Short mmCIF file of C-alpha atoms in Angstrom, two decimals:
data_model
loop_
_atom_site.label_atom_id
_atom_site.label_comp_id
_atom_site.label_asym_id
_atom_site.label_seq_id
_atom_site.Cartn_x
_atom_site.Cartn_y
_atom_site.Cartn_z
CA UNK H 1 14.65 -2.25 4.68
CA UNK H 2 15.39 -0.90 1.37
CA UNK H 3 11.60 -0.37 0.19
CA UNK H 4 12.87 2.88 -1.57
CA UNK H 5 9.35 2.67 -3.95
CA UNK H 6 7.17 2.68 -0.61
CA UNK H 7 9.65 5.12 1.18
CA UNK H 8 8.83 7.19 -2.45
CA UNK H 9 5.24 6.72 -2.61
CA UNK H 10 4.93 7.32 1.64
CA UNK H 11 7.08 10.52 0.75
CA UNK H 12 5.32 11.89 -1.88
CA UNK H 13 2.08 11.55 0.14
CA UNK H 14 3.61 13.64 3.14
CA UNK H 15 4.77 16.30 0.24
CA UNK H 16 1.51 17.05 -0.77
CA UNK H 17 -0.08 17.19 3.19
CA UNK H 18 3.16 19.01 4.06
CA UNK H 19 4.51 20.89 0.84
CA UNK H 20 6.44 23.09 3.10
CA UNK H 21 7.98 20.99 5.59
CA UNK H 22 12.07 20.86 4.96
CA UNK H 23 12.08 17.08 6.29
CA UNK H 24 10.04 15.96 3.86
CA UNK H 25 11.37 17.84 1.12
CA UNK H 26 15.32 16.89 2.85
CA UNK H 27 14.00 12.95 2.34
CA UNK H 28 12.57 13.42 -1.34
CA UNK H 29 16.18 14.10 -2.17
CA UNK H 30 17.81 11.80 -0.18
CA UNK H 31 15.50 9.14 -2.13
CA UNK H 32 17.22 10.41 -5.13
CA UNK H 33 20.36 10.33 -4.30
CA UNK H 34 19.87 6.60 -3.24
CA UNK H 35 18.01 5.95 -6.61
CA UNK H 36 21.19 7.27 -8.28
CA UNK H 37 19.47 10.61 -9.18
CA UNK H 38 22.54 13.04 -7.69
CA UNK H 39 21.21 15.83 -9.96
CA UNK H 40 17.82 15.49 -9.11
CA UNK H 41 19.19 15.00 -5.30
CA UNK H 42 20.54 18.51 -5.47
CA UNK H 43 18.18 20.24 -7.20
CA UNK H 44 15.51 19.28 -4.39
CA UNK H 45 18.46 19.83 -1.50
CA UNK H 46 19.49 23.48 -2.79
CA UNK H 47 16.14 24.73 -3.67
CA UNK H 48 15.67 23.65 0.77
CA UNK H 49 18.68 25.60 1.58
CA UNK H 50 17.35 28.41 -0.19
CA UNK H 51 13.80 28.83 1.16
CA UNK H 52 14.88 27.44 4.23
CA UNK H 53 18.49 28.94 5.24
CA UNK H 54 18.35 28.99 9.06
CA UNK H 55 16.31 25.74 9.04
CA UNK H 56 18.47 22.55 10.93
CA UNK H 57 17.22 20.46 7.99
CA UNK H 58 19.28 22.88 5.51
CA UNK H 59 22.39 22.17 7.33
CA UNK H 60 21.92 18.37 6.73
CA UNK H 61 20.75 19.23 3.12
CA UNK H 62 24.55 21.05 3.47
CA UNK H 63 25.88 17.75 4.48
CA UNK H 64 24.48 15.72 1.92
CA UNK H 65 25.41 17.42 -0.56
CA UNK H 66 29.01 17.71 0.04
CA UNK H 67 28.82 13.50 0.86
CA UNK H 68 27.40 13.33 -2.78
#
């Protein structure tokens, strides 16, 4: 619907039940990366690939990435 500031807010809220879960952290970037952020965006996607390399979510951190 393109609510990106409740989609931020709803995220930020899962980050801090669920700091360690890759989809959350994977949709914190992608938030910045739709806010125009593409540093930010990768900061948050390669710090996932690194503490999560075998995770599915890294591979579509992987994607995004190269898409950015």
């Amino acid at each position: 619907k393109g609510e990106l500031v409740k989609a931020q807010e709803v995220t930020q809220t899962m980050l801090k039940l669920f700091p360690n879960d890759p989809m959350v952290k994977y949709n914190l970037g992608a938030i910045e990366a739709t806010k125009g952020n593409k540093k930010k965006a990768r900061e948050i996607w390669n710090q996932l690939i690194k503490d999560n390399p075998d995770n599915e979510t890294s591979e579509l951190a992987k994607n995004s990435l190269n898409k950015l």
